[in-house]
């Protein structure tokens, strides 16, 4: 009576997987000695296994491939999952073992075993495809700035090159976040943005089912910068040093707390004096182009208040829309409508605050942030009122202005601070 072996089904019921022997290592090379093509067998040469020409037994192959039948197709694999050519027999056999495991676990994807150039899951290739998708998503909606930031972030991600995105786990993300070169050459805020972008890439990959599991991303703490602002007195001192011809736009920025780009882009077609409102539908981007949306994407109606109404009344009538604030020093050749540009505004502003002996802050801080701080800390309005004036969509952003150091505010208001 012979021995009865358990069947594969029984073994698998016991939790023992039968080793699969599907697939084999081959070479399609032509033997340099006898000229036979692609007939090789594995030989043990004193402990070293080589793929030897089966015909003459004297030529060892140095180009390797795996042939494996899978889903009714014969697949020939010549590269590992990092896109590198198999360098020797050992590597090829290891890869074959891995492929057998993947098939058993139903995790075998032949497209992952391609050359670096054609493996779309390799980080550098995947990132290029991701950026193409993001370009198609963002560029038609005037979001070139966002797209450009993504491109510049992607340049700090070369550490992942050569890795298959399916194999990048939380551990690699942590190693990357802890790289000394990141913290040496980038600000905390930039690293935090970079991690945010990386998380976005992986979340996108997860939703597309390109990866099975979403790695966990570390949070980078960014200390909130102290809000710098001018009191009403300081702001008045600043306006005193602005040359008369440039005063309207600076007065407007101080009263309304517009983003400077919005003030530059405001044109007469968006002003309705009869109804007493104007609409912010455009802004001047960093690329110096007038864009048709403000940061909040909503066209906000703003009331025309006393000073602005008299300013508008004094504007010469025009049949075509003109910038509400025109820069008399603009170069008519390059800028026929005489829009103020952000660079020009900043230059005038810096000169004025230097002459006034005021602390150096940005134009945005001197107008928009200052208006918020004055409303809240000097005039006693609540955060909701500040939000309404600044047109923030939610209070979280506005809340920053309420958290400012009250001691400092007190000293500024009592006028006995030294800076
Ligand atoms: Zn041979």
Short mmCIF file of C-alpha atoms and ligand atoms in Angstrom, two decimals:
data_model
loop_
_atom_site.label_atom_id
_atom_site.label_comp_id
_atom_site.label_asym_id
_atom_site.label_seq_id
_atom_site.Cartn_x
_atom_site.Cartn_y
_atom_site.Cartn_z
CA UNK A 1 0.00 0.00 0.00
CA UNK A 2 1.50 3.31 -1.10
CA UNK A 3 1.63 6.52 0.91
CA UNK A 4 -1.35 8.84 0.43
CA UNK A 5 -0.24 12.47 0.24
CA UNK A 6 -2.63 15.26 1.21
CA UNK A 7 -3.98 17.11 -1.80
CA UNK A 8 -3.34 20.81 -2.45
CA UNK A 9 -6.89 21.55 -1.27
CA UNK A 10 -6.28 19.83 2.07
CA UNK A 11 -2.93 21.58 2.52
CA UNK A 12 -4.50 24.92 1.77
CA UNK A 13 -7.27 24.15 4.29
CA UNK A 14 -4.49 23.58 6.85
CA UNK A 15 -3.02 26.94 5.93
CA UNK A 16 -0.07 25.46 4.04
CA UNK A 17 0.45 26.95 0.61
CA UNK A 18 1.81 24.61 -2.02
CA UNK A 19 4.89 26.12 -3.64
CA UNK A 20 3.99 27.12 -7.16
CA UNK A 21 6.36 26.10 -9.91
CA UNK A 22 4.80 28.08 -12.65
CA UNK A 23 7.09 30.13 -14.86
CA UNK A 24 10.79 29.69 -15.59
CA UNK A 25 13.98 31.63 -16.11
CA UNK A 26 15.10 31.74 -19.71
CA UNK A 27 17.46 33.60 -22.00
CA UNK A 28 16.82 34.36 -25.64
CA UNK A 29 20.48 35.06 -26.22
CA UNK A 30 22.38 33.43 -29.07
CA UNK A 31 25.25 31.26 -27.83
CA UNK A 32 28.52 32.92 -28.78
CA UNK A 33 30.25 29.57 -29.01
CA UNK A 34 27.90 27.21 -30.85
CA UNK A 35 25.43 29.73 -32.21
CA UNK A 36 22.32 28.04 -30.81
CA UNK A 37 19.66 30.51 -29.80
CA UNK A 38 17.77 30.46 -26.51
CA UNK A 39 18.50 26.91 -25.33
CA UNK A 40 19.75 27.15 -21.79
CA UNK A 41 19.67 25.14 -18.62
CA UNK A 42 20.64 25.96 -15.08
CA UNK A 43 23.95 24.45 -14.03
CA UNK A 44 25.70 24.43 -10.71
CA UNK A 45 29.34 25.48 -11.20
CA UNK A 46 30.79 24.68 -7.81
CA UNK A 47 28.21 26.59 -5.79
CA UNK A 48 27.46 29.26 -8.39
CA UNK A 49 24.37 28.69 -10.47
CA UNK A 50 24.59 29.81 -14.08
CA UNK A 51 22.30 29.64 -17.08
CA UNK A 52 24.45 27.60 -19.44
CA UNK A 53 23.97 26.90 -23.13
CA UNK A 54 22.34 23.48 -23.21
CA UNK A 55 23.85 22.74 -26.58
CA UNK A 56 27.59 23.20 -26.06
CA UNK A 57 27.56 23.60 -22.29
CA UNK A 58 30.24 26.30 -22.48
CA UNK A 59 28.52 29.66 -22.78
CA UNK A 60 26.72 31.21 -19.78
CA UNK A 61 23.89 33.63 -20.63
CA UNK A 62 24.11 37.18 -19.31
CA UNK A 63 20.73 38.43 -20.46
CA UNK A 64 17.85 37.00 -18.45
CA UNK A 65 14.10 36.84 -18.68
CA UNK A 66 11.20 35.19 -16.94
CA UNK A 67 8.54 33.44 -18.95
CA UNK A 68 5.31 32.91 -17.14
CA UNK A 69 1.82 31.88 -18.20
CA UNK A 70 -0.75 34.05 -16.50
CA UNK A 71 -4.37 34.66 -17.37
CA UNK A 72 -4.06 32.73 -20.61
CA UNK A 73 -1.13 34.79 -21.81
CA UNK A 74 2.58 34.17 -21.88
CA UNK A 75 4.37 37.06 -20.19
CA UNK A 76 8.05 37.70 -20.74
CA UNK A 77 9.58 39.78 -17.97
CA UNK A 78 13.03 41.32 -18.22
CA UNK A 79 13.01 44.05 -15.56
CA UNK A 80 12.43 44.15 -11.82
CA UNK A 81 9.78 46.31 -10.15
CA UNK A 82 12.22 49.20 -9.87
CA UNK A 83 12.54 49.14 -13.66
CA UNK A 84 16.08 47.68 -13.69
CA UNK A 85 17.17 44.91 -16.05
CA UNK A 86 17.83 41.60 -14.31
CA UNK A 87 21.59 41.58 -13.74
CA UNK A 88 22.18 37.92 -12.97
CA UNK A 89 20.51 34.55 -12.54
CA UNK A 90 20.06 34.97 -8.77
CA UNK A 91 18.14 38.23 -9.19
CA UNK A 92 15.98 36.69 -11.88
CA UNK A 93 15.17 33.64 -9.74
CA UNK A 94 14.32 35.87 -6.77
CA UNK A 95 12.01 37.90 -9.01
CA UNK A 96 10.35 34.70 -10.24
CA UNK A 97 9.73 33.65 -6.61
CA UNK A 98 8.20 37.04 -5.89
CA UNK A 99 5.98 36.86 -8.98
CA UNK A 100 4.73 33.41 -7.90
CA UNK A 101 3.87 34.83 -4.48
CA UNK A 102 2.10 37.78 -6.06
CA UNK A 103 0.06 35.46 -8.27
CA UNK A 104 -0.98 33.40 -5.23
CA UNK A 105 -1.97 36.55 -3.38
CA UNK A 106 -3.72 37.87 -6.52
CA UNK A 107 -1.39 40.87 -6.47
CA UNK A 108 0.49 40.27 -9.71
CA UNK A 109 0.41 43.16 -12.16
CA UNK A 110 2.69 42.55 -15.19
CA UNK A 111 2.78 46.30 -15.93
CA UNK A 112 4.77 46.76 -12.72
CA UNK A 113 7.56 44.60 -14.13
CA UNK A 114 8.60 46.91 -16.93
CA UNK A 115 11.66 48.94 -17.81
CA UNK A 116 12.14 52.25 -16.02
CA UNK A 117 10.98 54.05 -19.11
CA UNK A 118 7.70 52.21 -19.55
CA UNK A 119 6.80 51.38 -15.93
CA UNK A 120 4.15 53.94 -15.14
CA UNK A 121 4.25 53.09 -11.43
CA UNK A 122 7.85 54.18 -11.02
CA UNK A 123 7.84 57.37 -8.97
CA UNK A 124 9.36 59.64 -11.62
CA UNK A 125 6.95 58.36 -14.30
CA UNK A 126 3.97 58.38 -11.97
CA UNK A 127 4.72 61.97 -10.91
CA UNK A 128 4.87 63.13 -14.54
CA UNK A 129 1.47 61.55 -15.22
CA UNK A 130 0.09 63.08 -12.02
CA UNK A 131 1.29 66.55 -13.05
CA UNK A 132 -0.33 66.09 -16.47
CA UNK A 133 -3.64 65.27 -14.79
CA UNK A 134 -3.27 68.25 -12.46
CA UNK A 135 -2.50 70.55 -15.41
CA UNK A 136 -5.71 69.40 -17.10
CA UNK A 137 -7.63 69.96 -13.86
CA UNK A 138 -6.17 73.35 -12.88
CA UNK A 139 -5.03 75.28 -15.93
CA UNK A 140 -8.45 75.73 -17.59
CA UNK A 141 -9.62 77.39 -14.36
CA UNK A 142 -6.96 80.09 -14.08
CA UNK A 143 -5.11 78.18 -11.40
CA UNK A 144 -1.67 78.41 -12.92
CA UNK A 145 -0.22 79.57 -9.60
CA UNK A 146 -1.39 76.39 -7.87
CA UNK A 147 -0.08 74.28 -10.72
CA UNK A 148 3.31 76.04 -10.71
CA UNK A 149 3.62 75.38 -6.96
CA UNK A 150 2.94 71.68 -7.58
CA UNK A 151 5.67 71.58 -10.21
CA UNK A 152 8.17 73.25 -7.90
CA UNK A 153 7.22 70.91 -5.01
CA UNK A 154 7.67 67.91 -7.29
CA UNK A 155 11.31 68.91 -7.77
CA UNK A 156 11.93 68.25 -4.07
CA UNK A 157 10.60 64.70 -4.38
CA UNK A 158 13.38 63.11 -6.45
CA UNK A 159 14.33 61.05 -3.39
CA UNK A 160 11.50 58.68 -4.39
CA UNK A 161 12.85 58.21 -7.94
CA UNK A 162 13.32 54.54 -8.84
CA UNK A 163 10.77 53.46 -6.26
CA UNK A 164 7.50 51.88 -7.29
CA UNK A 165 4.65 53.94 -5.87
CA UNK A 166 2.87 50.73 -4.87
CA UNK A 167 5.78 49.89 -2.61
CA UNK A 168 6.10 53.26 -0.88
CA UNK A 169 4.85 52.83 2.68
CA UNK A 170 4.58 55.00 5.77
CA UNK A 171 8.19 54.08 6.64
CA UNK A 172 9.58 55.62 3.44
CA UNK A 173 7.41 58.72 3.88
CA UNK A 174 8.82 59.11 7.40
CA UNK A 175 12.39 58.63 6.21
CA UNK A 176 11.79 61.25 3.55
CA UNK A 177 10.23 63.75 5.97
CA UNK A 178 13.21 63.27 8.29
CA UNK A 179 15.84 63.96 5.61
CA UNK A 180 18.26 66.57 7.00
CA UNK A 181 18.58 68.24 3.60
CA UNK A 182 14.86 69.09 3.63
CA UNK A 183 15.01 70.98 6.91
CA UNK A 184 18.33 72.56 5.95
CA UNK A 185 17.21 74.09 2.70
CA UNK A 186 13.45 74.59 3.14
CA UNK A 187 11.37 76.63 5.56
CA UNK A 188 8.98 74.76 7.88
CA UNK A 189 6.07 76.20 5.96
CA UNK A 190 7.48 74.89 2.68
CA UNK A 191 8.10 71.42 4.15
CA UNK A 192 4.55 71.43 5.46
CA UNK A 193 3.25 72.39 2.00
CA UNK A 194 5.48 69.73 0.45
CA UNK A 195 4.00 67.05 2.74
CA UNK A 196 0.54 68.31 1.88
CA UNK A 197 1.29 67.91 -1.81
CA UNK A 198 2.78 64.43 -1.27
CA UNK A 199 -0.35 63.44 0.65
CA UNK A 200 -2.43 64.75 -2.25
CA UNK A 201 -0.49 62.63 -4.74
CA UNK A 202 -0.97 59.48 -2.64
CA UNK A 203 -4.62 60.21 -1.93
CA UNK A 204 -5.18 60.62 -5.66
CA UNK A 205 -3.29 57.35 -6.34
CA UNK A 206 -5.40 55.61 -3.68
CA UNK A 207 -8.66 56.88 -5.14
CA UNK A 208 -7.56 55.75 -8.60
CA UNK A 209 -6.76 52.34 -7.02
CA UNK A 210 -3.15 52.61 -8.15
CA UNK A 211 -2.08 51.88 -4.57
CA UNK A 212 -3.80 49.58 -2.10
CA UNK A 213 -3.11 51.44 1.10
CA UNK A 214 -2.66 55.09 1.94
CA UNK A 215 0.57 55.75 3.88
CA UNK A 216 0.34 57.88 7.01
CA UNK A 217 1.85 61.33 6.66
CA UNK A 218 3.64 63.18 9.44
CA UNK A 219 2.35 66.60 10.39
CA UNK A 220 4.92 69.36 10.26
CA UNK A 221 4.31 72.01 12.89
CA UNK A 222 4.49 75.51 11.49
CA UNK A 223 4.69 78.26 14.08
CA UNK A 224 2.11 80.89 13.24
CA UNK A 225 3.80 84.08 12.32
CA UNK A 226 3.08 87.07 14.44
CA UNK A 227 0.71 89.44 12.67
CA UNK A 228 2.41 92.72 11.89
CA UNK A 229 0.19 95.73 11.39
CA UNK A 230 -0.05 99.50 11.61
CA UNK A 231 -2.29 101.35 14.01
CA UNK A 232 -4.55 104.06 12.55
CA UNK A 233 -1.91 106.62 13.53
CA UNK A 234 0.90 104.71 11.84
CA UNK A 235 -1.23 104.18 8.77
CA UNK A 236 -1.97 107.93 8.62
CA UNK A 237 1.78 108.60 8.87
CA UNK A 238 2.33 106.20 6.00
CA UNK A 239 -0.32 107.87 3.80
CA UNK A 240 1.24 111.28 4.50
CA UNK A 241 4.43 110.19 2.77
CA UNK A 242 2.70 108.72 -0.30
CA UNK A 243 3.04 111.16 -3.24
CA UNK A 244 -0.25 112.92 -4.03
CA UNK A 245 -0.62 111.27 -7.47
CA UNK A 246 -0.50 107.79 -5.94
CA UNK A 247 -2.63 108.57 -2.91
CA UNK A 248 -6.02 107.30 -4.21
CA UNK A 249 -5.07 103.61 -4.49
CA UNK A 250 -3.32 103.65 -1.10
CA UNK A 251 -6.28 105.36 0.54
CA UNK A 252 -8.56 102.80 -1.06
CA UNK A 253 -6.40 99.90 0.22
CA UNK A 254 -6.39 101.38 3.72
CA UNK A 255 -10.16 101.93 3.84
CA UNK A 256 -11.29 98.66 2.26
CA UNK A 257 -8.48 96.26 3.10
CA UNK A 258 -8.58 94.89 -0.43
CA UNK A 259 -5.89 92.53 -1.51
CA UNK A 260 -3.50 94.83 -3.41
CA UNK A 261 -3.94 92.69 -6.56
CA UNK A 262 -7.70 93.26 -6.42
CA UNK A 263 -7.29 97.03 -6.23
CA UNK A 264 -4.91 97.00 -9.22
CA UNK A 265 -7.39 94.96 -11.29
CA UNK A 266 -10.55 96.90 -10.36
CA UNK A 267 -12.05 98.49 -13.47
CA UNK A 268 -14.85 100.96 -14.01
CA UNK A 269 -17.19 98.34 -15.56
CA UNK A 270 -17.44 96.71 -12.14
CA UNK A 271 -18.46 99.89 -10.38
CA UNK A 272 -22.15 100.74 -10.06
CA UNK A 273 -22.44 104.18 -8.48
CA UNK A 274 -26.23 104.26 -8.91
CA UNK A 275 -26.56 101.19 -6.71
CA UNK A 276 -23.66 102.24 -4.53
CA UNK A 277 -21.71 99.00 -5.00
CA UNK A 278 -18.67 97.68 -6.79
CA UNK A 279 -17.74 94.07 -7.55
CA UNK A 280 -14.46 92.30 -7.07
CA UNK A 281 -14.30 89.83 -9.91
CA UNK A 282 -10.71 90.21 -10.96
CA UNK A 283 -7.31 90.23 -9.47
CA UNK A 284 -3.81 90.90 -10.63
CA UNK A 285 -1.87 87.69 -10.26
CA UNK A 286 1.80 87.23 -9.56
CA UNK A 287 2.20 86.53 -13.24
CA UNK A 288 1.07 90.17 -13.68
CA UNK A 289 -1.95 89.09 -15.68
CA UNK A 290 -5.44 90.24 -14.83
CA UNK A 291 -7.30 87.11 -13.75
CA UNK A 292 -11.03 86.86 -13.74
CA UNK A 293 -11.45 85.53 -10.24
CA UNK A 294 -10.48 86.67 -6.81
CA UNK A 295 -8.86 84.29 -4.37
CA UNK A 296 -12.21 83.28 -2.91
CA UNK A 297 -13.64 82.55 -6.39
CA UNK A 298 -16.75 84.56 -5.61
CA UNK A 299 -17.63 87.93 -7.03
CA UNK A 300 -18.15 90.00 -3.92
CA UNK A 301 -20.24 93.14 -3.88
CA UNK A 302 -18.71 95.88 -1.77
CA UNK A 303 -20.39 99.12 -0.73
CA UNK A 304 -19.14 102.42 -2.14
CA UNK A 305 -18.41 104.54 0.93
CA UNK A 306 -18.07 108.33 1.14
CA UNK A 307 -14.45 108.87 0.16
CA UNK A 308 -14.59 106.40 -2.69
CA UNK A 309 -17.83 107.89 -4.01
CA UNK A 310 -16.31 111.34 -4.34
CA UNK A 311 -13.21 109.85 -5.92
CA UNK A 312 -15.35 108.05 -8.52
CA UNK A 313 -17.39 111.17 -9.18
CA UNK A 314 -14.23 113.05 -10.09
CA UNK A 315 -13.07 110.40 -12.61
CA UNK A 316 -13.29 111.61 -16.22
CA UNK A 317 -16.06 109.73 -18.08
CA UNK A 318 -14.93 107.01 -20.48
CA UNK A 319 -16.71 104.85 -23.03
CA UNK A 320 -14.43 101.88 -22.43
CA UNK A 321 -13.73 100.25 -19.07
CA UNK A 322 -10.59 101.67 -17.48
CA UNK A 323 -8.73 100.79 -14.32
CA UNK A 324 -10.33 102.66 -11.40
CA UNK A 325 -6.81 103.50 -10.25
CA UNK A 326 -4.41 104.44 -12.99
CA UNK A 327 -0.71 104.77 -12.47
CA UNK A 328 0.34 108.10 -13.99
CA UNK A 329 3.89 106.73 -14.18
CA UNK A 330 2.95 103.57 -16.10
CA UNK A 331 4.73 102.94 -19.37
CA UNK A 332 1.98 103.46 -22.01
CA UNK A 333 3.83 101.26 -24.49
CA UNK A 334 3.81 98.21 -22.27
CA UNK A 335 0.77 99.03 -20.20
CA UNK A 336 -1.68 101.12 -22.27
CA UNK A 337 -4.48 101.04 -19.67
CA UNK A 338 -2.01 102.21 -16.99
CA UNK A 339 -2.87 99.55 -14.45
CA UNK A 340 -0.91 99.72 -11.23
CA UNK A 341 1.34 96.68 -10.95
CA UNK A 342 2.22 95.07 -7.63
CA UNK A 343 5.93 95.86 -8.05
CA UNK A 344 5.20 99.54 -8.60
CA UNK A 345 2.89 99.71 -5.56
CA UNK A 346 5.44 97.98 -3.36
CA UNK A 347 8.18 100.36 -4.45
CA UNK A 348 6.09 103.47 -3.66
CA UNK A 349 4.99 101.93 -0.36
CA UNK A 350 8.51 101.02 0.80
CA UNK A 351 9.80 104.50 0.08
CA UNK A 352 6.93 106.08 2.04
CA UNK A 353 7.32 103.95 5.18
CA UNK A 354 11.06 104.54 5.16
CA UNK A 355 10.50 108.29 5.04
CA UNK A 356 7.88 108.03 7.78
CA UNK A 357 10.26 105.99 9.94
CA UNK A 358 7.73 103.17 10.26
CA UNK A 359 8.70 99.53 10.90
CA UNK A 360 9.10 97.49 7.71
CA UNK A 361 6.07 95.33 6.98
CA UNK A 362 4.46 94.28 3.73
CA UNK A 363 1.89 96.32 1.85
CA UNK A 364 -0.65 93.57 2.52
CA UNK A 365 0.07 93.85 6.27
CA UNK A 366 0.02 97.64 6.18
CA UNK A 367 -3.43 97.70 4.58
CA UNK A 368 -5.46 94.48 4.78
CA UNK A 369 -4.05 93.08 8.05
CA UNK A 370 -3.99 96.55 9.60
CA UNK A 371 -7.63 97.18 8.75
CA UNK A 372 -8.59 93.88 10.39
CA UNK A 373 -6.53 94.59 13.51
CA UNK A 374 -7.81 98.16 13.78
CA UNK A 375 -11.43 97.05 13.44
CA UNK A 376 -10.98 94.37 16.08
CA UNK A 377 -8.56 95.92 18.55
CA UNK A 378 -9.09 99.67 18.12
CA UNK A 379 -12.72 99.98 17.12
CA UNK A 380 -14.06 97.01 19.07
CA UNK A 381 -15.83 95.20 16.21
CA UNK A 382 -16.30 91.47 16.57
CA UNK A 383 -14.67 88.78 14.46
CA UNK A 384 -17.80 88.29 12.38
CA UNK A 385 -17.65 91.96 11.36
CA UNK A 386 -13.97 91.64 10.45
CA UNK A 387 -14.77 88.54 8.42
CA UNK A 388 -17.47 90.41 6.52
CA UNK A 389 -15.12 93.26 5.65
CA UNK A 390 -12.25 90.97 4.63
CA UNK A 391 -14.67 88.64 2.78
CA UNK A 392 -13.20 85.51 4.34
CA UNK A 393 -15.41 82.54 3.70
CA UNK A 394 -14.96 81.09 7.16
CA UNK A 395 -13.96 82.41 10.54
CA UNK A 396 -10.94 80.13 11.01
CA UNK A 397 -8.73 82.43 8.98
CA UNK A 398 -10.09 85.64 10.51
CA UNK A 399 -9.61 84.21 14.00
CA UNK A 400 -5.87 84.77 13.68
CA UNK A 401 -6.39 88.48 14.06
CA UNK A 402 -8.14 88.01 17.40
CA UNK A 403 -5.30 85.98 18.86
CA UNK A 404 -2.69 88.67 18.49
CA UNK A 405 -0.75 89.67 21.56
CA UNK A 406 -3.05 91.95 23.54
CA UNK A 407 -0.15 93.43 25.53
CA UNK A 408 1.46 94.60 22.35
CA UNK A 409 -1.84 95.95 21.09
CA UNK A 410 -2.31 97.84 24.33
CA UNK A 411 1.11 99.45 24.10
CA UNK A 412 0.52 100.38 20.46
CA UNK A 413 -2.81 101.95 21.33
CA UNK A 414 -1.43 103.90 24.29
CA UNK A 415 1.26 105.17 21.95
CA UNK A 416 4.22 104.47 24.27
CA UNK A 417 5.73 101.55 22.48
CA UNK A 418 9.24 101.52 21.14
CA UNK A 419 10.06 99.42 18.16
ZN1 LIG B 1 26.39 26.75 -27.13
#
